[in-house]
PDB file of C-alpha atoms in Angstrom:
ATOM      1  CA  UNK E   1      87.965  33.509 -10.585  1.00  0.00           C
ATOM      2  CA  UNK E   2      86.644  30.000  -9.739  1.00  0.00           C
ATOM      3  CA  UNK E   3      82.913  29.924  -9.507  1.00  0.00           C
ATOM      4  CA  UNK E   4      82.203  28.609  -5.720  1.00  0.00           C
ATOM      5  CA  UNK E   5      81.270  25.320  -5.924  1.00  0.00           C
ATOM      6  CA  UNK E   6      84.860  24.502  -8.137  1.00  0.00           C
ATOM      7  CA  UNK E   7      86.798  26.180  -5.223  1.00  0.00           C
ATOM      8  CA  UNK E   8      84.806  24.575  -2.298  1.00  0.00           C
ATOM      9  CA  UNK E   9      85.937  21.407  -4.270  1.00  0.00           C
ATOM     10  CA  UNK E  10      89.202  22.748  -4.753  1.00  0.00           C
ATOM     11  CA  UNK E  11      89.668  22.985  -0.895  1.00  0.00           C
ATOM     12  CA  UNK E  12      88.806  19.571  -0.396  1.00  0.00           C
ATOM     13  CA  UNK E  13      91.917  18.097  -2.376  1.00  0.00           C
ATOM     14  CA  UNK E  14      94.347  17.263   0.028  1.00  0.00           C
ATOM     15  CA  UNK E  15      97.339  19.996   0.122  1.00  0.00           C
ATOM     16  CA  UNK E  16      96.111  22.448  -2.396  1.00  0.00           C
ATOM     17  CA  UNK E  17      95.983  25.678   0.294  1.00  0.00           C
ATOM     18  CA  UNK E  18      99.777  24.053   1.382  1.00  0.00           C
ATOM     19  CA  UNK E  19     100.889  23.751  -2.390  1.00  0.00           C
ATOM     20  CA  UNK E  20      99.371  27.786  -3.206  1.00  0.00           C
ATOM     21  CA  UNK E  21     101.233  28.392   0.300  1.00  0.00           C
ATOM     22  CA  UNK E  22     104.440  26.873  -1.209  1.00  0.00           C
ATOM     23  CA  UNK E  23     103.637  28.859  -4.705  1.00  0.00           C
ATOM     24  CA  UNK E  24     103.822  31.890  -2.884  1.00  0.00           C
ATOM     25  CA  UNK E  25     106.594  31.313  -0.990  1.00  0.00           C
ATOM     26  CA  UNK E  26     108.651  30.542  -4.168  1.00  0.00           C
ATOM     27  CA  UNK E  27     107.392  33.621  -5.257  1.00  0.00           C
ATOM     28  CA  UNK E  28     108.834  35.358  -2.583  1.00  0.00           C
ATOM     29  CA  UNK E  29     112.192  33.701  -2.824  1.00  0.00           C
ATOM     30  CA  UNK E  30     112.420  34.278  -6.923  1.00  0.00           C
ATOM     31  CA  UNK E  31     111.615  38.041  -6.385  1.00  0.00           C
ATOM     32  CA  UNK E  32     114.294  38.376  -3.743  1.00  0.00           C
ATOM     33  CA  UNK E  33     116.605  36.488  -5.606  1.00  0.00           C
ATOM     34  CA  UNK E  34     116.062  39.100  -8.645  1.00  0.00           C
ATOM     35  CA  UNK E  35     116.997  41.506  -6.395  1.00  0.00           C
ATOM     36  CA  UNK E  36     119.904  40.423  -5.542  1.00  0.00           C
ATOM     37  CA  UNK E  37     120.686  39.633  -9.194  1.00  0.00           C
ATOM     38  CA  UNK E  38     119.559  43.341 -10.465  1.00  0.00           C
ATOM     39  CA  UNK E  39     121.956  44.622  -7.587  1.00  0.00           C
ATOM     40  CA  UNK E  40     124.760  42.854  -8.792  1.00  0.00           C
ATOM     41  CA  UNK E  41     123.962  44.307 -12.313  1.00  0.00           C
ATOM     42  CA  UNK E  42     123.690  47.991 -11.168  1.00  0.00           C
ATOM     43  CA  UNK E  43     127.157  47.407  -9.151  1.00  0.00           C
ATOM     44  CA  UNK E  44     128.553  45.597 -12.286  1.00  0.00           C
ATOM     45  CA  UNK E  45     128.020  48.242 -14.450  1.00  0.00           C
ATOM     46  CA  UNK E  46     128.641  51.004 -12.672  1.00  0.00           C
ATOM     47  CA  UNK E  47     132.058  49.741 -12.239  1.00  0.00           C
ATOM     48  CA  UNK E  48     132.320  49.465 -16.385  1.00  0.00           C
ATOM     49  CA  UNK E  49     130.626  52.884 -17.010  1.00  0.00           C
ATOM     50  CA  UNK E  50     133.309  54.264 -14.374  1.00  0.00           C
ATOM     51  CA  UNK E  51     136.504  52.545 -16.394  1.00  0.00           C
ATOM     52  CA  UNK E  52     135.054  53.377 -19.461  1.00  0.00           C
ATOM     53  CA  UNK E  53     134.800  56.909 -18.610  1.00  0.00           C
ATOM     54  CA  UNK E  54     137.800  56.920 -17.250  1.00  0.00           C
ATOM     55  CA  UNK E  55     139.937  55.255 -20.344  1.00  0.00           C
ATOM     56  CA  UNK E  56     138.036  57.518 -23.309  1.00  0.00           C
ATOM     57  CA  UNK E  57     138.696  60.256 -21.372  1.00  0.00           C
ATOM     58  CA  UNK E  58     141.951  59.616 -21.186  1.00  0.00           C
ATOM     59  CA  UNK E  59     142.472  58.505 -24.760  1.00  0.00           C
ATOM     60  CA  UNK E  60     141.174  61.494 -26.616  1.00  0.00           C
ATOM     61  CA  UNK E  61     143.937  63.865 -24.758  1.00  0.00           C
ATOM     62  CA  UNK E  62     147.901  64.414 -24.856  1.00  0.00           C
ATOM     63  CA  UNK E  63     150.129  62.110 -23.048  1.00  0.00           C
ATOM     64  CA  UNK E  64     150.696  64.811 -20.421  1.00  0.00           C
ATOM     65  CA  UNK E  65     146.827  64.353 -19.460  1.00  0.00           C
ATOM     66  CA  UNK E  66     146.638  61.156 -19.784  1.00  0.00           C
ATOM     67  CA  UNK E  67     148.889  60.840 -17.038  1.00  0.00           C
ATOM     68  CA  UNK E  68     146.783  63.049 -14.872  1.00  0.00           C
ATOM     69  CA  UNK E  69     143.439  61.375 -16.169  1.00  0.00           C
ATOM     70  CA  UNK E  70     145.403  58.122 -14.822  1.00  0.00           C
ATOM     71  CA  UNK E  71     146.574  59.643 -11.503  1.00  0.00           C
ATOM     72  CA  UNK E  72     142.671  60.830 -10.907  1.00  0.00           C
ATOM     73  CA  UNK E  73     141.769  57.228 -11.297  1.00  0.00           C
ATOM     74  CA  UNK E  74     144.419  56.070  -9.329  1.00  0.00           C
ATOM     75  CA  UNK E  75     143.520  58.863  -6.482  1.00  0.00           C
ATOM     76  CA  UNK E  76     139.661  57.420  -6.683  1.00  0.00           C
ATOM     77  CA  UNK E  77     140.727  54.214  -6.652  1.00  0.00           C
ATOM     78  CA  UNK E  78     142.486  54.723  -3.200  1.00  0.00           C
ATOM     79  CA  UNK E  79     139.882  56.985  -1.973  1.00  0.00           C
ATOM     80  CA  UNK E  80     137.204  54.070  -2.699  1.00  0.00           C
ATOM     81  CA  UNK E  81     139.646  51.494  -0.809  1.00  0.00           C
ATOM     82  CA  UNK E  82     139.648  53.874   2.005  1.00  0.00           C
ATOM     83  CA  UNK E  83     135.779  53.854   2.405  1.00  0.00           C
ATOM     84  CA  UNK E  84     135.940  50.053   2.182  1.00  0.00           C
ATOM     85  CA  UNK E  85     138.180  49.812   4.959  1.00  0.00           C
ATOM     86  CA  UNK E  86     140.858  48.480   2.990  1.00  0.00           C
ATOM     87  CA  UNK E  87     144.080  49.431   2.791  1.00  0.00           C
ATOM     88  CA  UNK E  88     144.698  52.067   0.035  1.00  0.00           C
ATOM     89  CA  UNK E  89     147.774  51.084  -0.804  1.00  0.00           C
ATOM     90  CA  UNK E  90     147.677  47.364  -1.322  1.00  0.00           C
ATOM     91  CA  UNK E  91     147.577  46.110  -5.093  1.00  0.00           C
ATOM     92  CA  UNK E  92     144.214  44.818  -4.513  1.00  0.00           C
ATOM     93  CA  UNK E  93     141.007  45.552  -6.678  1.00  0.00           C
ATOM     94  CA  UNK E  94     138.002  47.179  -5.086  1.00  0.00           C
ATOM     95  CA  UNK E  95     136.058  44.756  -7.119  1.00  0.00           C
ATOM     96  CA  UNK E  96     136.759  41.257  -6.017  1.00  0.00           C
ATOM     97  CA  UNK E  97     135.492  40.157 -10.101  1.00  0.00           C
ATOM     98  CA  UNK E  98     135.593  36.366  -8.198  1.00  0.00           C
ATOM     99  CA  UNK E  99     133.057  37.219  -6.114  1.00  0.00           C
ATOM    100  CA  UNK E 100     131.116  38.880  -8.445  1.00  0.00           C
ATOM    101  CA  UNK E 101     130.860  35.647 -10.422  1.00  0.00           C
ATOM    102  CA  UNK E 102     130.346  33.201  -7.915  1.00  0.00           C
ATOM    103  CA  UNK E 103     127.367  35.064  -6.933  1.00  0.00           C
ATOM    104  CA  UNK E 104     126.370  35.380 -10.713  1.00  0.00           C
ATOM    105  CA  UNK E 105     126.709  31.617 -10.419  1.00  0.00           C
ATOM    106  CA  UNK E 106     125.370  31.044  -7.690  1.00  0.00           C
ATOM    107  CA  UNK E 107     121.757  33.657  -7.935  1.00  0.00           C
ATOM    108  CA  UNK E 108     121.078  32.296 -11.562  1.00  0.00           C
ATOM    109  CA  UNK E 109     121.157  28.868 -10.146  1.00  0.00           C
ATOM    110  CA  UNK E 110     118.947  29.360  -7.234  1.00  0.00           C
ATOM    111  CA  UNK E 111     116.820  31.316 -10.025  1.00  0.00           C
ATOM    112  CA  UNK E 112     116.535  28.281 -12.225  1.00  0.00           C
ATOM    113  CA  UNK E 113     115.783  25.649  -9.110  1.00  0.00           C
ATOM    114  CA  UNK E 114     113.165  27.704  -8.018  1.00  0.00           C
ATOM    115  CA  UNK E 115     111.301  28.488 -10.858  1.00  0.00           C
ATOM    116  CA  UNK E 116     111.837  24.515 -11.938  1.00  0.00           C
ATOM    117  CA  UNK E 117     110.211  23.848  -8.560  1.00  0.00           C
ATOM    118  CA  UNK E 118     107.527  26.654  -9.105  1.00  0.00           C
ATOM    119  CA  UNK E 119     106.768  24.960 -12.623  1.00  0.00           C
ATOM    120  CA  UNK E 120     106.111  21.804 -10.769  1.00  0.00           C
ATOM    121  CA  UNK E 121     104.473  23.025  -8.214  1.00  0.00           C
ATOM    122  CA  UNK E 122     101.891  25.049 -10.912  1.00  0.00           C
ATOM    123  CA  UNK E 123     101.566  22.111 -13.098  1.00  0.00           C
ATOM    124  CA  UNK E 124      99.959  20.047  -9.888  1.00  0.00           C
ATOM    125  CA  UNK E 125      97.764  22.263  -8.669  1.00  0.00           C
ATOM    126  CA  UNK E 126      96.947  22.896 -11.927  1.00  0.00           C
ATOM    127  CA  UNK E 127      95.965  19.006 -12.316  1.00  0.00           C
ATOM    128  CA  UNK E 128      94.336  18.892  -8.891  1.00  0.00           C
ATOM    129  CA  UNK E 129      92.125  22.151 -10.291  1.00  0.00           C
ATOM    130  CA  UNK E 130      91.132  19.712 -13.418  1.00  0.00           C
ATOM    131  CA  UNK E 131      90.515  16.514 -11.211  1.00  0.00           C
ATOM    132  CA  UNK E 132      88.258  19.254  -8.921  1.00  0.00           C
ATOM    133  CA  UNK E 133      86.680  20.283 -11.830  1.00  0.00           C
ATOM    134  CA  UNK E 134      86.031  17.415 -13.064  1.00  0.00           C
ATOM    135  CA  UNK E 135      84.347  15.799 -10.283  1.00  0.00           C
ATOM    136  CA  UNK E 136      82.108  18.542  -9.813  1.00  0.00           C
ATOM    137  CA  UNK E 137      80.691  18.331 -13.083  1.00  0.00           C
TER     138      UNK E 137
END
């Protein structure tokens, strides 16, 4: 904590409440883009944990069940398409990997910007506390 006379100083600087405003706000934005990020993770790996399953399942049995341990896929496969709203039949993946990475790409950017600008932002307010301080020395 700032001892009172620091922070009545502090509130004097020009834009400090609008720069811990902005801090906060970055804040805000970092934690939802981590969100989005550790979605993408859970989704990512589910989807690896479900083919891996699926493929040592399949390679510790006889052909004849591996053909059935393939067919099961297949049949989940379609049933997954079907609660997508895509069509079950089409040759398409239910993960569109594309996607996936652009918005890999595109979260760990925004992640980086903001806490770049967060940095910044810390680092001035930081240097307006020092000038604050000391002035009221």
């Amino acid at each position: 904590q700032m001892p009172h006379a620091l922070e009545k100083g502090m509130k004097e600087v020009a834009g400090t409440d609008d720069l811990r405003d902005l801090c906060g706000a970055l804040e805000a934005e970092i934690a939802q883009a981590s969100q989005a990020y550790s979605a993408q993770v859970a989704r990512v790996l589910a989807e690896a944990e479900q083919s891996a399953r699926a493929v040592s399942a399949s390679a510790q049995q006889p052909s004849q069940q591996q053909l059935r341990a393939c067919a099961a896929w297949v049949e989940q496969e379609r049933r997954r398409k079907e609660r997508q709203g895509m069509p079950p039949d089409r040759p398409v993946p239910s993960v569109d990997w594309n996607e996936e990475r652009a918005q890999y790409q595109s979260n760990t950017k925004a992640m980086e910007t903001k806490f770049a600008q967060l940095a910044k932002l810390r680092r001035l307010l930081q240097a307006r506390y020092n000038a604050a301080r000391k002035r009221s020395e």
